[in-house]
PDB file of C-alpha atoms and ligand atoms in Angstrom:
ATOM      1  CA  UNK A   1       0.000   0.000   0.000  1.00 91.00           C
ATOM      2  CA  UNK A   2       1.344   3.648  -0.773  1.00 98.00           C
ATOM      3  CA  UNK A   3       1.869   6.220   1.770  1.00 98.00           C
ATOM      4  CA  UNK A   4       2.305   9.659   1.859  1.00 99.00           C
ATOM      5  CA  UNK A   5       2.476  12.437   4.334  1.00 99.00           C
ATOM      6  CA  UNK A   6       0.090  15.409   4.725  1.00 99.00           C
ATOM      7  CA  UNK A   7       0.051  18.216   7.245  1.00 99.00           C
ATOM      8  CA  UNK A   8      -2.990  20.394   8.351  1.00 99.00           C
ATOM      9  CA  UNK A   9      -0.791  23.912   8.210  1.00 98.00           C
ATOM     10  CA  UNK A  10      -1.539  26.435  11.455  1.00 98.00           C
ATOM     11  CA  UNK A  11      -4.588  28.525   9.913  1.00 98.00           C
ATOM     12  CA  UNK A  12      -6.566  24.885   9.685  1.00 98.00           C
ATOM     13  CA  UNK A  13      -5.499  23.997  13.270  1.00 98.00           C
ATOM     14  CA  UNK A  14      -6.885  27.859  14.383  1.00 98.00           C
ATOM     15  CA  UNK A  15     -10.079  26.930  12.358  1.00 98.00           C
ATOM     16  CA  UNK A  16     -11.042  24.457  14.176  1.00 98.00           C
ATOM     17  CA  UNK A  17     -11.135  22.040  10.907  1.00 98.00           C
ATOM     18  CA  UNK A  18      -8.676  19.535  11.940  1.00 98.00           C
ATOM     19  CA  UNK A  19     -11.453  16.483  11.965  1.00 98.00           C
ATOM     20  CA  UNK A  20     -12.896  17.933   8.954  1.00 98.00           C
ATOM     21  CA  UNK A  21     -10.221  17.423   6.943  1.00 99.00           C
ATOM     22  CA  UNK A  22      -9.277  14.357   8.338  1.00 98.00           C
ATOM     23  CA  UNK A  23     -12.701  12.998   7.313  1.00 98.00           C
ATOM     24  CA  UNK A  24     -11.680  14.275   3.713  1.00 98.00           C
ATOM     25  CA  UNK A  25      -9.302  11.443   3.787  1.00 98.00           C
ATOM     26  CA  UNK A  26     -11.098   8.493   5.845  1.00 98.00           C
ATOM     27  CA  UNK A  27     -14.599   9.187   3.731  1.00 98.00           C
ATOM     28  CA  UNK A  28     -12.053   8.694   0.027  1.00 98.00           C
ATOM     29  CA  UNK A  29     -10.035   5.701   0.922  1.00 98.00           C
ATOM     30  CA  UNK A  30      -7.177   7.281   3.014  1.00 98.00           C
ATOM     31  CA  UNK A  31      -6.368   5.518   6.526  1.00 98.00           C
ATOM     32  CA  UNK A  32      -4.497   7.469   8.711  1.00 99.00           C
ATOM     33  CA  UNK A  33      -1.889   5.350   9.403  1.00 99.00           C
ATOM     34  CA  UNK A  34       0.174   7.668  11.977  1.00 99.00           C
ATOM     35  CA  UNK A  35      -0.966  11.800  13.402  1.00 98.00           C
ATOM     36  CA  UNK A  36       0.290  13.586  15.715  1.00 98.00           C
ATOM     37  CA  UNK A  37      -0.009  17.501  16.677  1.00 98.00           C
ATOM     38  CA  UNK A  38       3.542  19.296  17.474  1.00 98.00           C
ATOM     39  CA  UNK A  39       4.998  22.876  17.209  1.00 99.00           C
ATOM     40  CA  UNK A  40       7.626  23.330  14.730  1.00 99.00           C
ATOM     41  CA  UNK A  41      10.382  25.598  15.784  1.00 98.00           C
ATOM     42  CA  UNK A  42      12.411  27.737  12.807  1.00 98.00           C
ATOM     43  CA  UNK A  43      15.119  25.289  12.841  1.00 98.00           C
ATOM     44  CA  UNK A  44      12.789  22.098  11.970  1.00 98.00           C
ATOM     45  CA  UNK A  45      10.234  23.801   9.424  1.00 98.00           C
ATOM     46  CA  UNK A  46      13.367  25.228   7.444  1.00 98.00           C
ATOM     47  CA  UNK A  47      14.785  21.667   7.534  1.00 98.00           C
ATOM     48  CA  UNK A  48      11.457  20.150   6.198  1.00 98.00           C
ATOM     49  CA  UNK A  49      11.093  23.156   3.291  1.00 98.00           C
ATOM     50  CA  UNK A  50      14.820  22.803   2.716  1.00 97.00           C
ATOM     51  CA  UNK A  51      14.478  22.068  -1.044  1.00 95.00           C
ATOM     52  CA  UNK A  52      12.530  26.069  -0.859  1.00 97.00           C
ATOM     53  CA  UNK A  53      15.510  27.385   0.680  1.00 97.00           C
ATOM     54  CA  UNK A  54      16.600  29.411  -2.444  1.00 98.00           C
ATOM     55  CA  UNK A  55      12.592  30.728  -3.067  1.00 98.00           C
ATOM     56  CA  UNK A  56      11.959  34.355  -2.192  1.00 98.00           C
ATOM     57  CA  UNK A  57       9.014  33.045  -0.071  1.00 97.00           C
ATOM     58  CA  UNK A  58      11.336  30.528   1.922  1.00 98.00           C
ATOM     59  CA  UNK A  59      11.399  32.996   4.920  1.00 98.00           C
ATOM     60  CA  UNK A  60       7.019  33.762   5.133  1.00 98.00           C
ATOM     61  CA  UNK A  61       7.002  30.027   4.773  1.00 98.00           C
ATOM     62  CA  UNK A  62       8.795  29.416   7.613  1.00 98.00           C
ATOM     63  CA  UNK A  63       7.375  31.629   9.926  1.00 98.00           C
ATOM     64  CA  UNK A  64       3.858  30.926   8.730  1.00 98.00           C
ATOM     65  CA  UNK A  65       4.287  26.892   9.733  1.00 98.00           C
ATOM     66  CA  UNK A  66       5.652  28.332  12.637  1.00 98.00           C
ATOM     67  CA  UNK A  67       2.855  30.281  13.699  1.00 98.00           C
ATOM     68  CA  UNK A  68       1.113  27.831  15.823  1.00 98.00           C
ATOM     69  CA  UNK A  69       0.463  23.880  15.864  1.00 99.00           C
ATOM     70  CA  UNK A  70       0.101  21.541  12.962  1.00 99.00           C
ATOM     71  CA  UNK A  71      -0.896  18.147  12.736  1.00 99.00           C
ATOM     72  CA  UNK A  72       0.820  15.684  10.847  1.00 99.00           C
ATOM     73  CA  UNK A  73      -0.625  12.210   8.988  1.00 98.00           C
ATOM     74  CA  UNK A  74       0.942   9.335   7.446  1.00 99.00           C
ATOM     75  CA  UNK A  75      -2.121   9.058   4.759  1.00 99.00           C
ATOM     76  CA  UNK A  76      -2.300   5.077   3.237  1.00 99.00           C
ATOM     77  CA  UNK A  77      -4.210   3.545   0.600  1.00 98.00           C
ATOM     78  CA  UNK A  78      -4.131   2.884  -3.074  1.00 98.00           C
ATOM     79  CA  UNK A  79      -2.725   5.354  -5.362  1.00 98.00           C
ATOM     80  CA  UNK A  80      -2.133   7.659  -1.751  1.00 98.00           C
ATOM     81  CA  UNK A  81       0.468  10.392  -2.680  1.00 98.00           C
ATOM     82  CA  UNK A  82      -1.922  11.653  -5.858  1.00 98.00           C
ATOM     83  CA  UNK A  83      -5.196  11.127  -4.332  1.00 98.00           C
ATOM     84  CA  UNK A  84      -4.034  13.277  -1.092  1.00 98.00           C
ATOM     85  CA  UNK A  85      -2.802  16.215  -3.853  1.00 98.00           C
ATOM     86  CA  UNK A  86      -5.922  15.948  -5.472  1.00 98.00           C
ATOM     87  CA  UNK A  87      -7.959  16.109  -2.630  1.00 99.00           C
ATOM     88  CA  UNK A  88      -6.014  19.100  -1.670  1.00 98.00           C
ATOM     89  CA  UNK A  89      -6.199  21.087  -4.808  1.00 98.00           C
ATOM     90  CA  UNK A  90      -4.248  24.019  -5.978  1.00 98.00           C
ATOM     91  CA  UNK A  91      -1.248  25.417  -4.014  1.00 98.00           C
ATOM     92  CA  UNK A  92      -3.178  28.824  -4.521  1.00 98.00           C
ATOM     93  CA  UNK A  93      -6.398  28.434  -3.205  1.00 98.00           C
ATOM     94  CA  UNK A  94      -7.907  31.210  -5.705  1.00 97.00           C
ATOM     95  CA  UNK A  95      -7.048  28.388  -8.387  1.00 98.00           C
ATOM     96  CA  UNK A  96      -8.190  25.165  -6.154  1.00 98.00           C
ATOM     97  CA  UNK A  97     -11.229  23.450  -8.055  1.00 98.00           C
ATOM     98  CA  UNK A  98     -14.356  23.500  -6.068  1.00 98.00           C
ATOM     99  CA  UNK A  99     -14.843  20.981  -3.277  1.00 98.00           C
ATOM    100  CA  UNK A 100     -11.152  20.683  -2.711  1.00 98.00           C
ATOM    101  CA  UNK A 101      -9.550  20.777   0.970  1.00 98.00           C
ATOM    102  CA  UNK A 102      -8.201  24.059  -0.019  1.00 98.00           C
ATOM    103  CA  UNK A 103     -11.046  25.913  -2.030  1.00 98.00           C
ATOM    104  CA  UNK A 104     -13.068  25.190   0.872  1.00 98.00           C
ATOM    105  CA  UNK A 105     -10.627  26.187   3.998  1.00 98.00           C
ATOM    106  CA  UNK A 106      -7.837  27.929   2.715  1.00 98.00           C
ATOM    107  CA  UNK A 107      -7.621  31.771   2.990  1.00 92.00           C
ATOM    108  CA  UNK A 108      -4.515  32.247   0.846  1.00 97.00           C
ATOM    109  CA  UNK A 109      -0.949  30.998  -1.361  1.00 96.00           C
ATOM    110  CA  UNK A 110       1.054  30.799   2.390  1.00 93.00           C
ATOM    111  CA  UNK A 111      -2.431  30.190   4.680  1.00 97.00           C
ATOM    112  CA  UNK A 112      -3.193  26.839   2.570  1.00 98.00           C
ATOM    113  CA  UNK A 113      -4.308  24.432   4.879  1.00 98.00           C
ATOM    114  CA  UNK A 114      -2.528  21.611   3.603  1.00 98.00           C
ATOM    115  CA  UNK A 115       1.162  20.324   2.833  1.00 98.00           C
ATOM    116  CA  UNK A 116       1.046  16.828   0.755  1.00 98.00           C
ATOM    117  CA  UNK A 117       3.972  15.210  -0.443  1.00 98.00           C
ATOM    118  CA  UNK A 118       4.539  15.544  -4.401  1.00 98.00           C
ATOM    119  CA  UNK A 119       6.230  12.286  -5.197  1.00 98.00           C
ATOM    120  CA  UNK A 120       6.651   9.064  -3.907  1.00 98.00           C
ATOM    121  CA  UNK A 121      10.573   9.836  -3.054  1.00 98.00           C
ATOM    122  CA  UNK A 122       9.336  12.695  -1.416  1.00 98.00           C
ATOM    123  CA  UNK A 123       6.973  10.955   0.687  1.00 98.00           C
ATOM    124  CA  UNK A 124       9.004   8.582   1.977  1.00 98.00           C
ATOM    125  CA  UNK A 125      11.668  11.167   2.962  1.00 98.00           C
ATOM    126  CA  UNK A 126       9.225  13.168   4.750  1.00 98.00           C
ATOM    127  CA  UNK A 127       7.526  10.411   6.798  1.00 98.00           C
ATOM    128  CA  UNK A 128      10.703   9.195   7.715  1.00 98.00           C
ATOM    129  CA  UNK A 129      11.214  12.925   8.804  1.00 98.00           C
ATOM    130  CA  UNK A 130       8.380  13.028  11.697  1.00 98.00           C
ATOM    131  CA  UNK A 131       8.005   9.493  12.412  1.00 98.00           C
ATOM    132  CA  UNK A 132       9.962   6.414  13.497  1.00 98.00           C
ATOM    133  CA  UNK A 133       8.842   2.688  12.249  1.00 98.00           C
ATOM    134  CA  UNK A 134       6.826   2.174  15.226  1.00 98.00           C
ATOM    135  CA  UNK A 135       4.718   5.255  15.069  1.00 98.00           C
ATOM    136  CA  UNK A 136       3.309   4.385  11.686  1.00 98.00           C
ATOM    137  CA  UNK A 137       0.815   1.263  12.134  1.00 98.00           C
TER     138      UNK A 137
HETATM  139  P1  GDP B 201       2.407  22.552  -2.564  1.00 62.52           P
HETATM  140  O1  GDP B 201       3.156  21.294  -2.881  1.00 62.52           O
HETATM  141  O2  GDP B 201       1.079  22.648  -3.280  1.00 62.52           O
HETATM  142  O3  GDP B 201       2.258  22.791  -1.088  1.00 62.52           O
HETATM  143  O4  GDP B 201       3.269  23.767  -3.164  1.00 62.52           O
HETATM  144  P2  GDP B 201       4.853  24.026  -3.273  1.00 62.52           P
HETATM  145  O5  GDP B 201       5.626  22.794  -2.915  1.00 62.52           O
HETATM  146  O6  GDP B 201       5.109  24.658  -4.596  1.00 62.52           O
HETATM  147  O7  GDP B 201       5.137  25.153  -2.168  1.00 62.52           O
HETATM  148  C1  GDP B 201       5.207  24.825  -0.810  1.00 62.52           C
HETATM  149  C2  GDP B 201       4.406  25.822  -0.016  1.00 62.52           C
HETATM  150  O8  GDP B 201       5.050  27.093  -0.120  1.00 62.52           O
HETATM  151  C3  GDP B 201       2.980  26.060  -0.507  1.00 62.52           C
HETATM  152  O9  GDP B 201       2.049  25.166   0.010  1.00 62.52           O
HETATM  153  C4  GDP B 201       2.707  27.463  -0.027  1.00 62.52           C
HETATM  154  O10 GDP B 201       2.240  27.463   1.319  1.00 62.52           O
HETATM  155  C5  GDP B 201       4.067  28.129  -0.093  1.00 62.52           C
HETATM  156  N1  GDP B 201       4.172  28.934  -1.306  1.00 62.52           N
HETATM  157  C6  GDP B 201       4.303  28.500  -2.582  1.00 62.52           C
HETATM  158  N2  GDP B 201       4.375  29.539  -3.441  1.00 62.52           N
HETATM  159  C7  GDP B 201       4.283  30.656  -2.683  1.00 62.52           C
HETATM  160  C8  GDP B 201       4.317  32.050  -2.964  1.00 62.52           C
HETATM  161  O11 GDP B 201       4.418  32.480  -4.117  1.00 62.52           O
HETATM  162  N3  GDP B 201       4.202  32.900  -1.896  1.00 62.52           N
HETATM  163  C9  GDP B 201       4.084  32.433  -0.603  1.00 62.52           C
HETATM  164  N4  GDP B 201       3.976  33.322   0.405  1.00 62.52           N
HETATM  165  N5  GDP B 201       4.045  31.137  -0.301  1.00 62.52           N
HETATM  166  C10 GDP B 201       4.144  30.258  -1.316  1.00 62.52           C
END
């Protein structure tokens, strides 16, 4: 089975929507194999957004997924990684197609709701990043 890893960003957690978009997921085949809720500190979110370093948004990004808590998934199921980005939608929520995670609770480009890995490499790299074997059952 494929996994992949998805975050609910700091304006979701403030929302209030953290079960809603978690049922996104259970309700289209995702099992949420592994979640937990932590606050990332500078240091760790510019790890994990590493490959953004060079982007003249790298340093909004950072504090933005720094703002307050996030939740992060290990999401499993058939075909995982590209169902979780199309349940997500857009990166800009302006552009997200209706009745995606982000048309219907993101605010804005940095305030999107949602991380999801983009490729399977990816994926693997970033579970591995919050989560030890054990933690993902
Ligand atoms: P994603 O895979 O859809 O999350 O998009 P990317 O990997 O391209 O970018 C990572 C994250 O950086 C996005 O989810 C946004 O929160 C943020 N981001 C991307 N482009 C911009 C931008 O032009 N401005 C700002 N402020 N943030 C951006």
């Amino acid at each position: 089975m494929e996994q992949t890893l998805s975050i609910i960003k700091p304006d979701a957690v403030k929302k209030g929507v953290i079960g809603k978009i978690a049922d996104r997921f259970e309700s289209n085949g995702l099992r949420i194999a592994a979640m937990k809720k932590i606050q990332l500190d500078t240091k760790t979110a510019g790890a994990f957004y590493a490959i953004h370093a060079e982007r003249p948004f790298f340093g909004e990004l950072v504090e933005f997924m720094t703002s307050g808590p996030v939740v992060v998934m290990v999401l499993e199921g058939e075909n995982a990684m590209s169902k979780n980005r199309d349940l997500m939608g857009a990166t800009n929520p302006k552009e997200a197609a209706a009745g995606t995670i982000r048309a219907d609770f993101a605010e804005s480009i940095d305030a999107n709701a949602v991380h999801g890995s983009d490729s399977l490499e990816n994926a693997a790299n970033e579970i591995q990043f919050f989560f030890s074997k054990e933690e993902v059952i």
